[in-house]
Coordinates of C-alpha atoms in Angstrom, one line a residue:
M1 CA 11.6 -23.8 -14.6
L2 CA 10.9 -20.1 -13.9
R3 CA 7.2 -20.6 -13.6
A4 CA 7.7 -23.5 -11.2
R5 CA 10.0 -21.2 -9.1
Q6 CA 7.4 -18.4 -9.2
G7 CA 4.6 -20.8 -8.2
A8 CA 6.7 -22.1 -5.3
T9 CA 7.4 -18.5 -4.2
V10 CA 3.7 -17.7 -4.1
W11 CA 3.0 -20.7 -1.9
L12 CA 6.0 -19.8 0.3
L13 CA 4.7 -16.2 0.7
A14 CA 1.2 -17.5 1.6
A15 CA 2.8 -19.6 4.3
V16 CA 4.8 -16.7 5.6
L17 CA 1.7 -14.5 5.7
T18 CA -0.3 -17.2 7.6
F19 CA 2.6 -17.4 10.1
A20 CA 2.7 -13.6 10.4
L21 CA -1.0 -13.3 11.0
F22 CA -1.0 -16.0 13.7
L23 CA 2.1 -14.6 15.4
S24 CA 0.5 -11.1 15.5
L25 CA -2.6 -12.5 17.0
C26 CA -0.6 -14.1 19.8
I27 CA 1.7 -11.1 20.7
G28 CA 0.6 -7.9 22.3
A29 CA 0.0 -6.2 25.6
V30 CA -1.8 -9.4 26.6
R31 CA 0.0 -12.6 25.5
I32 CA -2.5 -15.1 24.1
S33 CA -1.3 -18.7 23.5
P34 CA -1.5 -20.3 20.1
L35 CA -4.0 -22.8 21.5
Q36 CA -6.2 -20.0 22.8
V37 CA -6.0 -18.2 19.4
F38 CA -6.9 -21.4 17.6
T39 CA -9.8 -22.1 20.0
S40 CA -11.2 -18.6 19.7
L41 CA -11.0 -18.5 15.9
T42 CA -12.8 -21.8 15.6
G43 CA -15.7 -20.6 17.7
G44 CA -14.7 -21.9 21.1
D45 CA -14.0 -19.9 24.3
G46 CA -10.3 -19.3 24.3
G47 CA -10.3 -17.2 27.4
D48 CA -9.3 -13.8 25.8
S49 CA -11.8 -14.0 23.0
G50 CA -12.9 -10.4 23.6
I51 CA -9.5 -9.0 23.1
L52 CA -8.7 -11.3 20.2
L53 CA -11.9 -11.0 18.2
G54 CA -12.8 -7.4 19.2
I55 CA -9.4 -5.7 19.1
R56 CA -6.5 -7.7 17.8
L57 CA -8.1 -9.6 14.8
P58 CA -9.5 -6.5 13.0
R59 CA -6.2 -4.7 13.5
V60 CA -4.2 -7.6 12.1
L61 CA -6.6 -8.0 9.1
L62 CA -6.5 -4.3 8.4
A63 CA -2.7 -4.3 8.5
G64 CA -2.7 -7.2 6.0
L65 CA -5.2 -5.4 3.7
V66 CA -3.3 -2.1 3.7
G67 CA 0.0 -3.8 3.1
A68 CA -1.4 -5.8 0.2
D69 CA -3.0 -2.7 -1.3
L70 CA 0.1 -0.6 -1.1
A71 CA 2.4 -3.4 -2.6
V72 CA 0.0 -4.1 -5.5
A73 CA -0.4 -0.4 -6.2
G74 CA 3.4 -0.1 -6.3
A75 CA 3.8 -3.1 -8.6
V76 CA 1.2 -1.8 -11.0
L77 CA 2.5 1.8 -11.1
Q78 CA 6.1 0.6 -11.6
G79 CA 4.9 -1.4 -14.5
V80 CA 2.7 1.4 -16.0
F81 CA 5.4 4.1 -15.7
M82 CA 8.3 1.6 -16.4
N83 CA 10.0 3.4 -13.5
P84 CA 11.3 1.4 -10.5
L85 CA 11.0 4.5 -8.3
A86 CA 7.3 4.8 -8.9
D87 CA 5.2 4.1 -5.9
P88 CA 1.6 4.8 -4.6
Y89 CA 2.7 8.3 -3.7
V90 CA 4.2 9.4 -7.0
L91 CA 0.9 10.7 -8.4
G92 CA 0.1 12.8 -5.4
V93 CA -2.8 10.5 -4.5
S94 CA -1.6 9.9 -0.9
S95 CA -1.1 13.6 -0.4
G96 CA -4.7 14.2 -1.6
A97 CA -6.0 11.6 0.8
S98 CA -3.9 13.0 3.6
L99 CA -5.2 16.5 3.1
G100 CA -8.8 15.2 3.3
A101 CA -8.0 13.3 6.5
V102 CA -6.1 16.2 8.1
I103 CA -9.0 18.6 7.4
V104 CA -11.3 16.2 9.4
I105 CA -8.8 15.8 12.2
A106 CA -8.2 19.6 12.4
F107 CA -11.8 20.8 12.2
N108 CA -13.6 17.7 13.5
P109 CA -16.8 17.6 11.3
Q110 CA -19.2 14.9 12.6
F111 CA -21.2 13.0 10.1
T112 CA -21.5 9.6 8.4
L113 CA -22.4 8.6 4.9
G114 CA -23.1 5.0 3.9
G115 CA -21.7 3.8 7.2
L116 CA -18.4 5.6 6.7
G117 CA -17.2 8.3 9.0
A118 CA -16.0 11.7 8.0
L119 CA -12.3 10.8 8.0
P120 CA -12.3 7.9 5.5
L121 CA -14.8 9.8 3.3
F122 CA -12.7 12.9 3.1
A123 CA -9.6 10.9 2.5
M124 CA -11.1 8.9 -0.3
V125 CA -12.6 12.0 -1.9
G126 CA -9.3 13.9 -1.6
A127 CA -7.4 11.0 -3.3
L128 CA -9.9 10.6 -6.1
L129 CA -10.1 14.4 -6.8
T130 CA -6.3 14.5 -6.9
I131 CA -6.1 11.8 -9.6
L132 CA -8.8 13.5 -11.6
V133 CA -6.8 16.8 -11.5
V134 CA -3.5 15.0 -12.3
Q135 CA -5.0 13.1 -15.2
H136 CA -6.5 16.3 -16.6
L137 CA -3.3 18.3 -16.3
A138 CA -1.3 15.5 -18.0
S139 CA -3.8 14.9 -20.9
V140 CA -3.4 16.3 -24.3
D141 CA -6.2 15.5 -26.8
G142 CA -7.6 13.0 -24.3
R143 CA -4.4 11.0 -23.9
A144 CA -2.2 11.2 -20.8
S145 CA 1.5 10.5 -21.4
V146 CA 3.7 8.7 -18.8
T147 CA 6.0 11.7 -18.4
G148 CA 3.0 14.1 -18.1
L149 CA 1.4 12.0 -15.4
L150 CA 4.7 11.8 -13.4
L151 CA 5.3 15.6 -13.6
A152 CA 1.7 16.5 -12.8
G153 CA 1.8 14.0 -9.9
V154 CA 5.0 15.5 -8.5
A155 CA 3.7 19.0 -8.8
A156 CA 0.3 18.1 -7.2
S157 CA 2.1 16.2 -4.4
A158 CA 4.3 19.3 -3.6
F159 CA 1.3 21.6 -3.5
L160 CA -0.8 19.3 -1.4
S161 CA 2.0 18.7 1.1
A162 CA 2.2 22.5 1.6
A163 CA -1.6 22.6 2.1
I164 CA -1.3 19.8 4.7
S165 CA 1.3 21.8 6.6
G166 CA -1.0 24.8 6.5
V167 CA -4.0 22.9 7.8
A168 CA -1.8 21.3 10.5
Y169 CA -0.5 24.7 11.5
A170 CA -4.1 26.1 11.7
S171 CA -5.3 23.1 13.7
G172 CA -4.1 24.5 17.0
N173 CA -4.1 22.0 19.8
R174 CA -5.0 19.1 17.4
V175 CA -1.6 19.3 15.7
H176 CA -0.3 16.3 17.7
Q177 CA -3.2 14.2 16.4
V178 CA -2.5 15.3 12.9
W179 CA 1.2 14.3 13.3
L180 CA 0.2 10.9 14.7
W181 CA -2.1 10.2 11.8
L182 CA 0.5 11.3 9.2
V183 CA 3.1 8.8 10.4
G184 CA 0.7 6.0 9.8
G185 CA -0.6 3.3 12.2
F186 CA -3.4 0.9 13.1
S187 CA -4.2 2.1 16.7
N188 CA -7.7 3.1 15.5
A189 CA -8.3 -0.2 13.6
G190 CA -11.7 -1.8 14.0
W191 CA -14.2 -3.9 12.1
D192 CA -15.7 -0.8 10.5
L193 CA -12.4 0.0 8.8
V194 CA -11.9 -3.7 7.8
T195 CA -15.4 -3.7 6.3
M196 CA -14.8 -0.5 4.5
A197 CA -11.4 -1.5 3.0
L198 CA -12.2 -5.2 2.1
P199 CA -14.4 -4.8 -1.0
Y200 CA -12.0 -2.1 -2.5
S201 CA -9.0 -4.3 -1.8
V202 CA -10.5 -7.4 -3.4
A203 CA -11.8 -5.4 -6.4
G204 CA -8.4 -3.7 -6.9
L205 CA -6.4 -6.9 -6.7
A206 CA -8.8 -8.7 -9.1
C207 CA -8.5 -5.9 -11.6
S208 CA -4.7 -5.9 -11.4
I209 CA -4.5 -9.7 -11.9
V210 CA -6.9 -9.6 -14.9
L211 CA -4.9 -6.8 -16.6
A212 CA -1.5 -8.3 -15.7
R213 CA -1.0 -9.8 -19.2
D214 CA -1.7 -6.4 -20.8
L215 CA 0.7 -4.8 -18.4
N216 CA 3.4 -7.3 -19.4
A217 CA 2.9 -6.1 -23.0
M218 CA 3.0 -2.5 -22.0
V219 CA 6.4 -2.9 -20.4
L220 CA 7.7 -3.9 -23.8
G221 CA 6.7 -0.4 -25.1
E222 CA 3.5 1.3 -26.2
E223 CA 4.0 0.4 -29.9
T224 CA 4.7 -3.2 -29.2
A225 CA 1.7 -3.4 -26.9
T226 CA -0.5 -1.8 -29.5
H227 CA 0.6 -4.4 -32.1
L228 CA -0.3 -7.1 -29.6
G229 CA -3.8 -5.8 -29.4
V230 CA -3.6 -3.9 -26.2
N231 CA -5.6 -0.6 -25.9
V232 CA -2.8 1.1 -24.2
N233 CA -4.6 4.3 -23.2
L234 CA -7.6 2.5 -21.7
V235 CA -5.5 -0.1 -19.9
R236 CA -3.2 2.5 -18.5
N237 CA -6.1 4.6 -17.2
V238 CA -7.8 1.7 -15.6
L239 CA -4.6 0.6 -13.9
V240 CA -3.7 4.1 -12.7
W241 CA -7.3 4.4 -11.3
T242 CA -7.0 1.0 -9.6
A243 CA -3.7 1.8 -8.0
S244 CA -5.1 5.2 -6.9
L245 CA -8.1 3.6 -5.3
L246 CA -6.0 1.1 -3.5
T247 CA -3.8 3.9 -2.2
A248 CA -6.8 6.0 -1.2
V249 CA -8.3 3.1 0.8
S250 CA -5.0 2.5 2.5
V251 CA -4.4 6.1 3.5
A252 CA -8.0 6.5 4.7
S253 CA -7.6 3.4 6.9
S254 CA -4.2 3.9 8.4
G255 CA -2.5 7.2 7.4
I256 CA 0.8 7.3 5.4
I257 CA 2.8 4.1 5.5
G258 CA 5.9 4.5 3.4
F259 CA 8.2 2.2 1.4
V260 CA 5.9 -0.9 1.3
G261 CA 4.7 0.1 -2.2
M262 CA 8.3 0.7 -3.4
V263 CA 10.4 -2.0 -1.7
I264 CA 8.1 -5.1 -1.8
P265 CA 7.6 -5.2 -5.6
H266 CA 11.4 -4.8 -6.0
I267 CA 12.0 -7.9 -3.8
C268 CA 9.4 -9.9 -5.7
R269 CA 10.7 -8.9 -9.0
M270 CA 14.0 -10.7 -8.2
V271 CA 12.1 -13.9 -8.8
G272 CA 10.6 -12.7 -12.1
P273 CA 9.2 -9.6 -13.8
D274 CA 6.0 -11.3 -15.1
H275 CA 3.1 -9.3 -13.6
R276 CA 0.9 -12.4 -13.5
F277 CA 3.3 -13.5 -10.7
L278 CA 4.4 -10.1 -9.5
V279 CA 0.9 -8.9 -8.5
P280 CA -0.2 -11.8 -6.2
A281 CA 3.3 -12.2 -4.9
S282 CA 3.5 -8.5 -4.0
A283 CA 0.1 -8.7 -2.3
L284 CA 1.1 -11.6 -0.1
A285 CA 4.6 -10.1 0.7
G286 CA 3.2 -6.7 1.4
A287 CA 0.5 -8.0 3.7
A288 CA 3.1 -10.2 5.6
A289 CA 5.6 -7.3 5.9
T290 CA 3.0 -4.8 7.2
V291 CA 1.6 -7.2 9.7
L292 CA 5.1 -8.0 11.0
A293 CA 6.0 -4.3 11.1
D294 CA 2.8 -3.5 13.1
T295 CA 3.6 -6.4 15.5
A296 CA 7.1 -5.0 16.0
G297 CA 5.6 -1.5 16.6
R298 CA 3.3 -2.9 19.3
T299 CA 5.9 -4.9 21.2
I300 CA 9.3 -3.2 20.9
L301 CA 8.5 -0.5 23.4
A302 CA 5.4 -2.0 25.0
P303 CA 3.2 -0.7 26.5
Q304 CA 4.1 2.3 24.3
E305 CA 3.4 1.9 20.6
I306 CA 5.6 2.9 17.6
P307 CA 3.5 3.9 14.6
V308 CA 4.0 1.3 11.8
G309 CA 4.9 4.0 9.3
I310 CA 8.1 4.7 11.4
I311 CA 9.0 1.0 11.4
T312 CA 8.5 0.6 7.6
S313 CA 10.5 3.7 6.9
L314 CA 13.4 2.7 9.2
V315 CA 13.6 -0.7 7.7
G316 CA 12.5 0.0 4.2
G317 CA 14.8 3.0 3.6
P318 CA 18.1 1.4 4.2
F319 CA 17.0 -1.8 2.5
F320 CA 16.0 0.1 -0.6
L321 CA 19.4 1.7 -0.7
Y322 CA 21.0 -1.7 -0.4
L323 CA 18.9 -3.0 -3.3
L324 CA 19.9 0.1 -5.3
R325 CA 23.6 -0.5 -4.6
Q326 CA 23.4 -4.1 -5.5
N327 CA 21.7 -3.2 -8.8
Q328 CA 24.4 -0.7 -9.6
R329 CA 27.1 -3.3 -9.0
T330 CA 25.3 -5.8 -11.2
R331 CA 25.1 -3.3 -14.0
R332 CA 28.8 -2.5 -13.7
G333 CA 29.6 -6.2 -13.9
N334 CA 27.2 -6.7 -16.8
P335 CA 27.0 -3.4 -18.9
G336 CA 24.5 -5.0 -21.2
A337 CA 22.0 -5.7 -18.5

């Protein structure tokens, strides 16, 4: 019964995501009818094909990829750390990526490598260096404990946040650009960013699904997982690196978008805690939520644009507090839960 319910939920979320993508393609500064969208996407001349295929489609796809990446990273980290408050920012990875990107915005180095510009390159390098340092600080005899990773991540995040503020302060008249990037958004989205993010997103999602069964065992405790044949240290490291890579790609593509990685897995977990369901469901729900949030940001105050990071924080913050309150009431009503 539960598996049938979870399967139906995944199909429902896929339908919601399809609707969100189509709606977002229609709505914007220039309204495009659903028929025009359908005609353009199927190779015909829809009238506004230039706007649709050159501007709006890459933006919508990038929003979906970033939302899916953040939600999957959150679901994985919450399972690895057995902590419902864990999200893609808990290890300091987003702060590392942000520092790399802020350095590029502040000092404007001009170069490309492998088709990638300086900003995504610096952001990804910053994120990956951060997880290397955090993992090194948390490791004793080659093994990193959950508590050690959390503490090292919090400390690294605090340090990097201070460094970001320092670079922003030193950026002079570019401080406004730094601020706009830090609040997150898709105003600079293009096919180059979609092409950059897509392979990492697919690889990260595939790795998370493959290891979902092992993650289920780890949630029961390290000793139980070991008895079930899971190499806990190896699986944990792979999952942490996977979540870090997904977060790095997201931050490099769109800046900091909060609460998607924390709230979406919570909502999906209401249907079931099995990570074989939770990972794909979070990907679909995260993608749909981010696409809808970006659509709202583009239209509420049009022609001005509200960065999507502000929308997700304004909606996600109160909603998370509501979920927390409901959970406390449930526990009071059922102390054994």
